[in-house]
Short mmCIF file of C-alpha atoms and ligand atoms in Angstrom, two decimals:
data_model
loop_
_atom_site.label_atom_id
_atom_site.label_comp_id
_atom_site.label_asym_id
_atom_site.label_seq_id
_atom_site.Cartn_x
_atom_site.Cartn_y
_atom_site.Cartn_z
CA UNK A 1 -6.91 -16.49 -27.38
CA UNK A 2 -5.12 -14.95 -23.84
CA UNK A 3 -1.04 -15.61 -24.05
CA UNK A 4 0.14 -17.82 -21.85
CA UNK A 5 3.80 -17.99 -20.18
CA UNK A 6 5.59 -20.40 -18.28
CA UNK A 7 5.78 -19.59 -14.75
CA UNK A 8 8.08 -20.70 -11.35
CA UNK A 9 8.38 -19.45 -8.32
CA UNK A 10 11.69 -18.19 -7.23
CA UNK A 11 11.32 -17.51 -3.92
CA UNK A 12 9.48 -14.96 -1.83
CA UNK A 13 11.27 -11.86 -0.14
CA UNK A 14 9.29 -10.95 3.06
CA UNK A 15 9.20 -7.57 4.20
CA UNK A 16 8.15 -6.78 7.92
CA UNK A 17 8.67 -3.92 10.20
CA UNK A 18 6.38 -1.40 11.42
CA UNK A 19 4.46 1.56 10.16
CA UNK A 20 4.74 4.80 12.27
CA UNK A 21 1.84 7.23 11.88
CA UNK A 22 3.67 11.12 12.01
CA UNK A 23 0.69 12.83 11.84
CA UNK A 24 -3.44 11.22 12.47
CA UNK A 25 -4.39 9.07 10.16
CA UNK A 26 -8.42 8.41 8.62
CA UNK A 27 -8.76 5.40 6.93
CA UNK A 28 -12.75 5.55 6.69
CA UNK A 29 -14.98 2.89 6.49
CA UNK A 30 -18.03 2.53 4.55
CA UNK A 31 -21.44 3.56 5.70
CA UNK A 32 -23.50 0.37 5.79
CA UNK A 33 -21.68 -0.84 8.71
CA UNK A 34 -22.07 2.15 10.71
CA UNK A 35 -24.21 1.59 13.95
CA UNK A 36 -26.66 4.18 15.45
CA UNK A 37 -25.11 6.35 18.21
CA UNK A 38 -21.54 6.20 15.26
CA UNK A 39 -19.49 9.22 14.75
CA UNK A 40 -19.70 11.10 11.66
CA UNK A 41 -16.98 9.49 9.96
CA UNK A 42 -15.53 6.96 11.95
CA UNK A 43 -12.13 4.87 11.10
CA UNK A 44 -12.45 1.39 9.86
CA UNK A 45 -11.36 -1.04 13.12
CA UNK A 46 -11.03 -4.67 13.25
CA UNK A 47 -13.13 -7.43 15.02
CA UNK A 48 -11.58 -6.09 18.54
CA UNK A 49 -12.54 -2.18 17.70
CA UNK A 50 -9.09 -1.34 17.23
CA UNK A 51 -8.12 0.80 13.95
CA UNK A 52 -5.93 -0.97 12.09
CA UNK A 53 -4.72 -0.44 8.14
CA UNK A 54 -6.33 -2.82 5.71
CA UNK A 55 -3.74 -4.51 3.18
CA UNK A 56 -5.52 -3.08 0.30
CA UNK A 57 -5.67 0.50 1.61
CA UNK A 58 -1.98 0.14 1.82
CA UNK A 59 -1.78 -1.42 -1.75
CA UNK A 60 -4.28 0.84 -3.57
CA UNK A 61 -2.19 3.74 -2.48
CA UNK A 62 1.49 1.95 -3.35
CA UNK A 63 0.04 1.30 -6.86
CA UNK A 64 -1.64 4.62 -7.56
CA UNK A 65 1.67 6.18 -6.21
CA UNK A 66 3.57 3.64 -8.74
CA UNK A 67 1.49 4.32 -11.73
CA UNK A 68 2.17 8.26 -11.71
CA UNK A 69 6.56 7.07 -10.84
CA UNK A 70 6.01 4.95 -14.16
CA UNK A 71 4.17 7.88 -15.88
CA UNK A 72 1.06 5.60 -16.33
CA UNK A 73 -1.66 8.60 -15.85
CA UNK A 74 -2.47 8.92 -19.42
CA UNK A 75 -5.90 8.51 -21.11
CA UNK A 76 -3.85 6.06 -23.03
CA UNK A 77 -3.11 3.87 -20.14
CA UNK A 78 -6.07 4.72 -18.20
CA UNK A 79 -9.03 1.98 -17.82
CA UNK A 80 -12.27 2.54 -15.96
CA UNK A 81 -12.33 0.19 -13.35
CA UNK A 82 -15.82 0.97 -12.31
CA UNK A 83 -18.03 3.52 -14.09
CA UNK A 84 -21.42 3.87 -13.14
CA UNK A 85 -23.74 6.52 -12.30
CA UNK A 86 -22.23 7.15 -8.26
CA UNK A 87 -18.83 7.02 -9.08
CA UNK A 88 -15.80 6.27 -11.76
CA UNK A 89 -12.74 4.52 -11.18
CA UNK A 90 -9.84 4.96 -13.69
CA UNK A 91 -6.48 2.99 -12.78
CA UNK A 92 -4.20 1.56 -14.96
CA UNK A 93 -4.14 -1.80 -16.21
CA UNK A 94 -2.76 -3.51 -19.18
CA UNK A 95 -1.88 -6.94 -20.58
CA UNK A 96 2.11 -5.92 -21.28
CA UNK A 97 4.40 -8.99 -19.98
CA UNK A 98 7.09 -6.38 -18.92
CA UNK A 99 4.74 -4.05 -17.32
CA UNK A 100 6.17 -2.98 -13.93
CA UNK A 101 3.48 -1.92 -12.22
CA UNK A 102 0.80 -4.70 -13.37
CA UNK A 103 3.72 -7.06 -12.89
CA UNK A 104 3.73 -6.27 -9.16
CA UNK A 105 0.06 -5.71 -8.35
CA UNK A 106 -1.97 -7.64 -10.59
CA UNK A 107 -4.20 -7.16 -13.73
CA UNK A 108 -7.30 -8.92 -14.61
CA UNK A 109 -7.82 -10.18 -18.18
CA UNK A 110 -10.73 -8.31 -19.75
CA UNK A 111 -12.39 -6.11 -22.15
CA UNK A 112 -11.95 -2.98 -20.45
CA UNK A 113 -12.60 0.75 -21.90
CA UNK A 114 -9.88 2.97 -21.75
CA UNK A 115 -10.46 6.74 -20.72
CA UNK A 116 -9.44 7.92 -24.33
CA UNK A 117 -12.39 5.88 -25.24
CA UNK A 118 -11.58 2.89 -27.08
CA UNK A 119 -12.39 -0.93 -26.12
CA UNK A 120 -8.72 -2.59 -24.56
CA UNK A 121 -8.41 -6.12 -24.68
CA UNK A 122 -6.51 -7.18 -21.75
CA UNK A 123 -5.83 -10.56 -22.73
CA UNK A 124 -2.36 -11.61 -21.11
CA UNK A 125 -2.67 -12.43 -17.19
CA UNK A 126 0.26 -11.24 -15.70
CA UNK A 127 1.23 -12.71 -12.71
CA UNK A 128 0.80 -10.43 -9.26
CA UNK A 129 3.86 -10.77 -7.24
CA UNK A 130 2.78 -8.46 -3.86
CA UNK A 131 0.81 -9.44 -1.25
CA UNK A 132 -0.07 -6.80 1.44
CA UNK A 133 -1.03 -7.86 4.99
CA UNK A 134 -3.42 -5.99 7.27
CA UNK A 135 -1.66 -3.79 9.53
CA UNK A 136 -2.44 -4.16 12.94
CA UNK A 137 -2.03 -1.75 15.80
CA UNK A 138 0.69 -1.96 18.35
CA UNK A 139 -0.88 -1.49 21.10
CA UNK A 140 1.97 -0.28 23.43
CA UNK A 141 2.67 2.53 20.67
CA UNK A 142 -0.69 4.32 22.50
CA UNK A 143 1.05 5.40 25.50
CA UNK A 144 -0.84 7.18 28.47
CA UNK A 145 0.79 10.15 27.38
CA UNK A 146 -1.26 9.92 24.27
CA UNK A 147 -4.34 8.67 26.00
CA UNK A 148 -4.66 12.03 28.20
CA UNK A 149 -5.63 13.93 24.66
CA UNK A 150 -7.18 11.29 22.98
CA UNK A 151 -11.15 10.81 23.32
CA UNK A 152 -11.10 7.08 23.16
CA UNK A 153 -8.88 3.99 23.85
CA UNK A 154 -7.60 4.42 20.45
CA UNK A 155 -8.71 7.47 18.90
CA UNK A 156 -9.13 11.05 18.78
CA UNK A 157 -11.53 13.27 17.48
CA UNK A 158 -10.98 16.10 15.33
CA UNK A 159 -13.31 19.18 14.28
CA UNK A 160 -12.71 20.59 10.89
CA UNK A 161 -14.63 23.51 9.99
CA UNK A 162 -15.62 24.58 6.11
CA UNK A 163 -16.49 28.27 6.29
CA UNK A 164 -18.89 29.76 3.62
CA UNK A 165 -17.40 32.47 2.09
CA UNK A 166 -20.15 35.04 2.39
CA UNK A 167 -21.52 34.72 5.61
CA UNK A 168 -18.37 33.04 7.30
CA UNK A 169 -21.07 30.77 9.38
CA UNK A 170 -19.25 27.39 9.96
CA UNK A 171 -19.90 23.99 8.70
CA UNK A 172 -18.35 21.92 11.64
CA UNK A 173 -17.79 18.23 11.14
CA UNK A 174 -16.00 15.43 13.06
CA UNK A 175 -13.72 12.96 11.99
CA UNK A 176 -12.06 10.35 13.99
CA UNK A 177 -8.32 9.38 13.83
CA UNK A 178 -5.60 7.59 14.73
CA UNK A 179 -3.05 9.55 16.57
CA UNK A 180 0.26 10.47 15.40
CA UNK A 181 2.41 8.38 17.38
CA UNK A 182 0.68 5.24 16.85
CA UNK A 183 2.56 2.67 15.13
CA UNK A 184 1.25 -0.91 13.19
CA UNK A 185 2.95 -4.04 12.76
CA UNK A 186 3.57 -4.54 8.71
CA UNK A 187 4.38 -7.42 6.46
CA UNK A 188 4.46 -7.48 2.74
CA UNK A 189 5.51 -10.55 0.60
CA UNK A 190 6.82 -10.27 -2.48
CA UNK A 191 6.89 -13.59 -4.87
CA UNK A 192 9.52 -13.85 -6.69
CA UNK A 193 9.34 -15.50 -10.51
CA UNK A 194 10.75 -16.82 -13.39
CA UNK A 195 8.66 -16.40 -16.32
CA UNK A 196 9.68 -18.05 -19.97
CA UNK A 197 13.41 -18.55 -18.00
CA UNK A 198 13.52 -14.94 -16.92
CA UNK A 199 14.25 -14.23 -13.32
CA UNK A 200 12.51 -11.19 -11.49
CA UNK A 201 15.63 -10.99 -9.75
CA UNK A 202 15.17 -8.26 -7.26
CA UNK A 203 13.91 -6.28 -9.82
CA UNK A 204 9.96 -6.11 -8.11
CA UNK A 205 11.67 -6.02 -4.66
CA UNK A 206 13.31 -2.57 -5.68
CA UNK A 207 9.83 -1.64 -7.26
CA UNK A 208 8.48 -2.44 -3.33
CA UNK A 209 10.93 -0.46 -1.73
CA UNK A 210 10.25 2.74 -4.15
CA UNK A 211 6.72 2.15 -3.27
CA UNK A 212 7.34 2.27 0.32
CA UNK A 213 9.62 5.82 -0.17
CA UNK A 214 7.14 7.28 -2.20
CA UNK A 215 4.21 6.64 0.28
CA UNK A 216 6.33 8.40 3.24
CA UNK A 217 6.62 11.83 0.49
CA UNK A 218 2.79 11.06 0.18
CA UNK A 219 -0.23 10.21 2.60
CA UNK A 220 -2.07 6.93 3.69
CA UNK A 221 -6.35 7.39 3.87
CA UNK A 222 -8.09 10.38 3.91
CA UNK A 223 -7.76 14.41 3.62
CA UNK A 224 -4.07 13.82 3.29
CA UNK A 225 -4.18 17.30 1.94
CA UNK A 226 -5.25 18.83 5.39
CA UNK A 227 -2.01 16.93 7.02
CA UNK A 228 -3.39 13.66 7.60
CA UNK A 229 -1.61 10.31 7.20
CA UNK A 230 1.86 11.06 6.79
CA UNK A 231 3.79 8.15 7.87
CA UNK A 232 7.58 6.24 8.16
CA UNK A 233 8.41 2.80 8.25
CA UNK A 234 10.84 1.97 10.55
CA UNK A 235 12.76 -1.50 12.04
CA UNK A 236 12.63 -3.29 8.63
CA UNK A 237 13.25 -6.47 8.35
CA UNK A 238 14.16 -8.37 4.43
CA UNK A 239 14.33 -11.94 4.50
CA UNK A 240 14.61 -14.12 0.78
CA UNK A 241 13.46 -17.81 0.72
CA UNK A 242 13.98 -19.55 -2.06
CA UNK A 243 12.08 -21.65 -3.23
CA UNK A 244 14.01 -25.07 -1.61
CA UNK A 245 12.87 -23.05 1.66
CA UNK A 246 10.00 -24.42 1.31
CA UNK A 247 10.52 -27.94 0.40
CA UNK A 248 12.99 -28.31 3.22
CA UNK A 249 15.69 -29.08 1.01
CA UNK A 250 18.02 -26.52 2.05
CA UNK A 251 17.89 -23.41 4.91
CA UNK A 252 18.61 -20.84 1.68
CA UNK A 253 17.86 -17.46 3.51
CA UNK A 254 19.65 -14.13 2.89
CA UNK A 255 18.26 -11.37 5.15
CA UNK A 256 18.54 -8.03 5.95
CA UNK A 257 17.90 -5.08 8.95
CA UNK A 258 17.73 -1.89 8.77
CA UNK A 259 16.14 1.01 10.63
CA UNK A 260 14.19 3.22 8.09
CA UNK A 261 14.04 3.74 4.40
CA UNK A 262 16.49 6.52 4.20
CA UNK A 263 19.34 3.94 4.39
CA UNK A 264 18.57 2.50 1.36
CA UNK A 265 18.17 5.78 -0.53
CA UNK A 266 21.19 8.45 -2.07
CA UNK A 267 18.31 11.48 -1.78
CA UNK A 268 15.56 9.83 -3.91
CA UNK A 269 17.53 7.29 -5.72
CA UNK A 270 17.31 3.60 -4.33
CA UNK A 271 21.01 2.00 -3.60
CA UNK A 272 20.56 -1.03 -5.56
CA UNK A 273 24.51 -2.76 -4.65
CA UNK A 274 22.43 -2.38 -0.87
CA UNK A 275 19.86 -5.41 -1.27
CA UNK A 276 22.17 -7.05 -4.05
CA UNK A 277 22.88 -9.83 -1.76
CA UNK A 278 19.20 -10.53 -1.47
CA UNK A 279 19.25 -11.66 -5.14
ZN1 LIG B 301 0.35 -2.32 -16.99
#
């Protein structure tokens, strides 16, 4: 028998701004939809061919990064999400009510096997409170500037080079980016809940904004550790509705601006009295 809790909606704090790429960015796409005449390893690009950041690039990362703040990399807390033959996937995931990090992102209930090699029942659903939008380019942020060293409207082209050790003969390969510079319009929406008659609060809204900080100390897509993705969000934008937002009952919004992360942040410790007033 799966637990079952009583759940309302709060509210929902939206977070918007934009996503400024400091260095390229890769965020590949998969090789089945790759056309003849392609690049090597092109960038994944929406139904207009411009790169954009898929929500659940953006979310995979911000719970991955979220798992190792909550010292969840364990073989103890470690499932396979996909093992197979090509390729094995080990997240966490558990069926904990008070779990942080499947409280924000989701679980699915299940008979998983955990890396430490016993069967897990995962038989509580928590509820997922983030939703992360597709990021789409700006495209004003590509200014001619840019456009005189880029090879296409949107994109550059980069050669990396693996050198063999013993004969020092180069392995050349391309890979396509996004320029540093660029910058993507963002939007995250975080649900707010009260489950058995406890409120979230802004508890997962503080677990979003660590997220966020961690990412910019981290990388977004691919070879991250050659420099790539390093990014900032800037011109954020908090908003709460409650729930009577929605059922026109009252106008409750609290909002906030601010410019960048940092101002929310003593070093590497989130200023919780900052987005108080958002509870
Ligand atoms: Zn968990």
């Amino acid at each position: 028998m799966s637990k079952v809790s009583e759940i309302k909606l709060a509210g929902k704090y939206i977070i918007s701004g934009q996503i400024e790429l400091l260095t390229g960015l890769h965020i590949g796409t998969s090789k089945d939809t790759m056309k003849i005449g392609d690049l090597d390893n092109p960038v994944i690009k929406d139904a207009f061919g411009k790169p954009y950041i898929p929500g659940s690039s953006l979310k995979g990362k911000m719970r991955s990064l979220m798992e190792y703040y909550h010292s969840l990399i364990s073989p103890h807390n470690l499932v396979y999400s996909k093992k197979d033959k090509k390729q094995e996937i080990r997240l966490h995931m558990c069926g904990e009510k008070e779990c942080k990090v499947c409280g924000l992102f989701g679980n699915a209930p299940s008979k998983q096997e955990s890396v430490a090699g016993y069967e897990v029942n995962i038989d509580y659903k928590v509820p997922t409170r983030i939703i992360v939008r597709d990021a789409y380019l700006i495209d004003e942020s590509i200014t001619d500037e840019m456009r005189q060293n880029m090879d296409f409207d949107y994109t550059e082209i980069k050669f990396e080079n693996n050198l063999d050790r013993i004969l020092s003969t180069a392995n050349p390969r391309q890979t396509e980016r996004v320029p540093a510079g660029a910058k993507f319009n963002m939007e995250i929406v975080v649900n707010r809940f009260q489950i058995d008659n406890v409120d979230d609060s802004t508890n997962f809204l503080e677990e979003t904004i660590i997220a966020m900080k961690l990412l910019e100390d981290d990388y977004l897509g691919g070879q991250g550790t050659r420099g790539y993705g390093r990014v900032k969000f800037i011109e954020l934008f908090i908003q709460y509705r409650d729930i009577n937002y929605y059922s026109n009952k009252s106008n409750n919004i609290k909002e906030m601006k601010f410019n960048n992360l940092s101002e929310l942040f003593d070093g590497k410790t989130l200023i919780k009295t900052k987005i108080s007033n958002l509870s």
